[in-house]
Short mmCIF file of C-alpha atoms and ligand atoms in Angstrom, two decimals:
data_model
loop_
_atom_site.label_atom_id
_atom_site.label_comp_id
_atom_site.label_asym_id
_atom_site.label_seq_id
_atom_site.Cartn_x
_atom_site.Cartn_y
_atom_site.Cartn_z
CA MET A 1 151.97 116.30 67.80
CA HIS A 2 150.22 113.41 69.49
CA THR A 3 146.59 112.84 68.57
CA THR A 4 145.80 109.27 69.60
CA ALA A 5 145.92 107.47 72.93
CA LEU A 6 145.34 104.15 74.64
CA VAL A 7 144.15 104.46 78.25
CA LEU A 8 144.80 101.67 80.74
CA PHE A 9 141.29 101.76 82.10
CA SER A 10 140.32 99.62 85.09
CA GLY A 11 137.03 101.29 85.96
CA GLY A 12 138.38 102.94 89.10
CA GLN A 13 138.46 106.62 90.05
CA ASP A 14 142.04 107.16 88.85
CA SER A 15 141.79 105.57 85.43
CA THR A 16 138.42 107.22 84.80
CA THR A 17 140.02 110.61 85.47
CA CYS A 18 142.86 109.66 83.10
CA LEU A 19 140.31 108.68 80.46
CA ALA A 20 138.55 112.03 80.82
CA GLN A 21 141.84 113.83 80.39
CA ALA A 22 142.75 111.82 77.30
CA LEU A 23 139.32 112.53 75.81
CA SER A 24 139.82 116.25 76.41
CA LYS A 25 143.28 116.19 74.75
CA TYR A 26 143.30 113.65 71.95
CA GLN A 27 141.29 113.02 68.79
CA ARG A 28 141.01 109.25 69.09
CA VAL A 29 141.07 107.37 72.40
CA GLU A 30 140.84 103.64 72.99
CA THR A 31 140.73 101.76 76.30
CA ILE A 32 142.30 98.56 77.55
CA ALA A 33 141.96 96.35 80.63
CA PHE A 34 143.11 92.96 81.76
CA ASP A 35 141.14 90.15 83.29
CA TYR A 36 143.46 88.27 85.61
CA ARG A 37 140.74 86.60 87.66
CA GLN A 38 140.54 89.32 90.25
CA ARG A 39 138.63 88.21 93.29
CA HIS A 40 135.93 90.63 92.28
CA HIS A 41 134.50 91.02 88.84
CA VAL A 42 132.94 94.23 90.12
CA GLU A 43 135.73 96.28 88.56
CA LEU A 44 135.29 94.80 85.12
CA GLU A 45 131.56 95.45 85.27
CA ALA A 46 132.14 98.97 86.58
CA ARG A 47 134.38 99.87 83.65
CA LEU A 48 131.70 98.99 81.07
CA LYS A 49 129.16 101.05 82.99
CA VAL A 50 131.58 104.01 83.18
CA LEU A 51 132.23 103.81 79.43
CA SER A 52 128.52 103.79 78.62
CA GLU A 53 127.81 106.68 81.02
CA ILE A 54 130.61 108.75 79.48
CA ARG A 55 129.15 108.12 76.01
CA LEU A 56 125.70 109.09 77.30
CA GLN A 57 126.60 112.17 79.34
CA PHE A 58 129.52 113.63 77.36
CA PRO A 59 128.59 113.59 73.65
CA GLN A 60 131.75 115.43 72.50
CA TRP A 61 133.89 112.81 74.18
CA ALA A 62 131.72 109.99 72.86
CA ASP A 63 132.76 110.89 69.30
CA LYS A 64 136.42 110.32 70.16
CA LEU A 65 135.98 107.22 72.28
CA GLY A 66 136.88 104.21 70.19
CA GLN A 67 137.37 100.52 70.71
CA ASP A 68 137.63 98.91 74.16
CA HIS A 69 140.08 96.03 74.57
CA LEU A 70 139.80 93.40 77.31
CA LEU A 71 142.70 90.97 77.42
CA ASP A 72 142.59 87.67 79.24
CA LEU A 73 145.51 87.51 81.63
CA ALA A 74 144.59 84.47 83.70
CA VAL A 75 148.27 83.51 83.76
CA LEU A 76 148.90 86.36 86.19
CA GLY A 77 146.68 84.61 88.75
CA GLU A 78 148.77 81.48 88.27
CA VAL A 79 152.08 83.14 89.03
CA SER A 80 151.08 85.40 91.89
CA GLU A 81 149.93 84.81 95.42
CA THR A 82 148.26 88.04 96.44
CA SER A 83 145.11 89.25 98.11
CA LEU A 84 143.78 90.49 94.76
CA THR A 85 143.89 87.10 93.10
CA ARG A 86 143.58 84.76 96.08
CA ASP A 87 141.17 84.66 98.96
CA THR A 88 143.50 86.18 101.55
CA ALA A 89 143.00 89.28 103.68
CA PHE A 90 144.73 92.56 102.96
CA LYS A 91 147.89 93.11 105.03
CA MET A 92 151.30 94.72 104.89
CA GLU A 93 154.22 92.40 104.16
CA GLN A 94 157.65 92.57 105.79
CA SER A 95 158.98 94.08 102.57
CA GLY A 96 156.89 97.17 103.35
CA LEU A 97 154.63 96.45 100.38
CA PRO A 98 150.96 95.51 100.79
CA ASN A 99 150.07 91.93 99.89
CA THR A 100 147.99 93.37 97.03
CA PHE A 101 151.29 93.81 95.18
CA VAL A 102 151.41 91.54 92.14
CA PRO A 103 155.06 91.44 91.07
CA GLY A 104 155.51 92.74 87.55
CA ARG A 105 151.81 93.30 86.98
CA ASN A 106 152.15 96.82 85.68
CA LEU A 107 155.15 95.90 83.54
CA LEU A 108 153.07 93.20 81.86
CA PHE A 109 150.11 95.55 81.44
CA LEU A 110 152.25 98.20 79.75
CA THR A 111 153.96 95.68 77.48
CA LEU A 112 150.64 94.25 76.31
CA ALA A 113 149.14 97.72 76.01
CA ALA A 114 152.08 98.74 73.82
CA ALA A 115 151.51 95.72 71.58
CA VAL A 116 147.87 96.76 71.17
CA ALA A 117 148.85 100.42 70.69
CA TYR A 118 151.30 99.35 67.99
CA ARG A 119 148.64 97.39 66.14
CA ARG A 120 146.01 100.11 66.53
CA ASP A 121 148.47 102.90 65.68
CA LEU A 122 148.02 104.75 68.99
CA GLN A 123 150.87 107.03 70.05
CA VAL A 124 150.33 107.67 73.75
CA MET A 125 149.66 105.22 76.57
CA VAL A 126 147.95 106.79 79.57
CA THR A 127 148.06 105.19 83.01
CA GLY A 128 146.79 106.37 86.40
CA VAL A 129 149.84 105.25 88.38
CA CYS A 130 150.78 107.49 91.28
CA GLU A 131 153.86 107.76 93.47
CA THR A 132 152.03 109.63 96.19
CA ASP A 133 149.71 106.66 96.87
CA PHE A 134 150.04 104.73 100.08
CA SER A 135 150.97 101.53 98.29
CA GLY A 136 154.40 102.44 96.96
CA TYR A 137 154.22 99.76 94.27
CA PRO A 138 157.64 99.84 92.60
CA ASP A 139 156.10 99.20 89.18
CA CYS A 140 154.06 102.42 89.52
CA ARG A 141 157.00 104.73 90.09
CA ASP A 142 158.03 107.50 87.77
CA ASP A 143 161.44 105.99 87.01
CA THR A 144 159.82 102.65 86.15
CA MET A 145 157.45 104.41 83.73
CA LYS A 146 160.32 106.25 82.06
CA ALA A 147 162.33 103.03 81.77
CA MET A 148 159.29 101.24 80.27
CA GLN A 149 158.74 104.05 77.79
CA LEU A 150 162.31 103.66 76.60
CA ALA A 151 162.29 99.85 76.58
CA LEU A 152 159.00 99.62 74.68
CA SER A 153 159.95 102.34 72.20
CA LEU A 154 163.27 100.64 71.47
CA GLY A 155 161.92 97.10 71.54
CA MET A 156 159.07 97.84 69.12
CA ASP A 157 160.97 100.45 67.12
CA LYS A 158 158.11 102.91 67.54
CA ARG A 159 158.11 106.08 69.61
CA PHE A 160 155.67 105.57 72.48
CA LEU A 161 154.84 108.18 75.08
CA ILE A 162 153.72 106.95 78.51
CA GLU A 163 151.62 109.64 80.12
CA THR A 164 150.97 109.61 83.88
CA PRO A 165 148.68 112.56 84.75
CA LEU A 166 148.27 111.50 88.39
CA MET A 167 151.90 110.65 89.19
CA TRP A 168 152.52 113.54 91.60
CA ILE A 169 149.07 114.50 92.80
CA ASP A 170 147.05 113.21 95.75
CA LYS A 171 143.47 111.92 95.77
CA ALA A 172 141.94 115.31 96.62
CA ALA A 173 143.69 116.76 93.57
CA THR A 174 142.45 113.82 91.47
CA TRP A 175 138.84 114.67 92.40
CA ALA A 176 139.57 118.32 91.58
CA LEU A 177 141.11 117.35 88.23
CA ALA A 178 137.98 115.37 87.31
CA HIS A 179 135.84 118.39 88.17
CA GLU A 180 138.02 120.68 86.06
CA LEU A 181 137.96 118.31 83.06
CA GLY A 182 134.19 117.97 83.29
CA GLU A 183 133.83 121.77 83.36
CA LYS A 184 135.86 122.03 80.15
CA SER A 185 133.94 119.27 78.40
CA GLY A 186 131.29 121.57 76.94
CA VAL A 187 128.52 119.87 78.90
CA PRO A 188 126.53 122.24 81.18
CA ASN A 189 127.59 121.57 84.81
CA GLY A 190 130.03 119.06 83.38
CA GLY A 191 132.30 119.26 86.44
CA GLU A 192 129.59 118.13 88.77
CA ALA A 193 128.40 115.57 86.23
CA LEU A 194 131.82 113.93 85.95
CA VAL A 195 132.38 113.90 89.71
CA ASN A 196 128.94 112.32 90.17
CA LEU A 197 129.65 109.77 87.45
CA ILE A 198 132.86 108.81 89.28
CA ILE A 199 131.03 108.58 92.61
CA GLU A 200 128.19 106.44 91.26
CA HIS A 201 129.92 104.16 88.79
CA THR A 202 133.65 103.79 89.38
CA HIS A 203 134.93 101.09 91.69
CA THR A 204 138.00 101.20 93.92
CA CYS A 205 137.23 99.05 97.01
CA TYR A 206 139.51 96.04 97.48
CA LEU A 207 136.66 93.99 98.89
CA GLY A 208 134.38 94.52 95.90
CA ASP A 209 131.69 96.07 98.08
CA ARG A 210 128.86 97.66 96.05
CA GLU A 211 126.31 97.62 98.88
CA HIS A 212 127.44 100.50 101.05
CA ARG A 213 126.97 103.94 99.53
CA HIS A 214 129.05 106.78 101.00
CA PRO A 215 129.27 110.43 99.90
CA TRP A 216 132.35 109.42 97.84
CA GLY A 217 130.84 106.30 96.31
CA TYR A 218 130.44 102.58 96.97
CA GLY A 219 132.76 100.45 99.10
CA CYS A 220 133.39 98.79 102.42
CA GLY A 221 134.70 102.08 103.80
CA THR A 222 137.56 100.51 105.73
CA CYS A 223 140.01 98.93 103.27
CA PRO A 224 143.04 101.08 102.31
CA ALA A 225 141.58 101.91 98.88
CA CYS A 226 138.30 103.09 100.42
CA GLU A 227 140.11 105.10 103.09
CA LEU A 228 142.27 106.82 100.51
CA ARG A 229 139.27 107.64 98.31
CA ALA A 230 137.18 108.87 101.27
CA ARG A 231 139.94 111.06 102.71
CA GLY A 232 140.63 112.56 99.31
CA TYR A 233 136.97 113.32 98.76
CA GLU A 234 136.64 114.98 102.17
CA ARG A 235 139.58 117.26 101.45
CA PHE A 236 138.28 117.97 97.94
CA LYS A 237 134.93 119.05 99.41
CA ALA A 238 136.52 121.09 102.24
ZN1 LIG B 1 136.84 98.97 100.59
#
């Protein structure tokens, strides 16, 4: 029986939903993120705000929410040439992958997360990766996750479980999942509260836009991440 989890928590819609699910399932939950000199520090600020709002608005979850880990991963900016770490515009590459793809990023994240989970005695690692996303990042695919689970479990001689609650659902279903988890949280109108928390405080936009407020939250409204989030929200509300 698993009782403890480490959530890879970036401060976006997906990882916030994963965090809510972990808090509804496990007794002790810790969070981890990586600073690899993203163009926008907005995400790192958003995640602290989301954590404090969860503690404030969901007292039962607050009791289970433990330490937050932020690891410096500046080296990733040194080895990659992408629109997330350099000042280049978002575009699709000939490979069919967007230029936001940082080769091996997720593999590194999981390896470091496992090292922290080992030290903190956390059994499950939760990540918001999704195969149904537009991006098709190969290091977010189900087979990659299963291979990582095996490699990390063998390599650290400790049985890790990598949990991917969003792997096969789309963005509308992710909004719906957040609503459902909020409803079950014990907080009156918790579903609406969690959806509103995600709208107000999570950050997804590639351009780091926190000026333009839409029904689904803040963002430029036109980058692929904003479009995905907006379309999902519209279908969730329909
Ligand atoms: Zn955007």
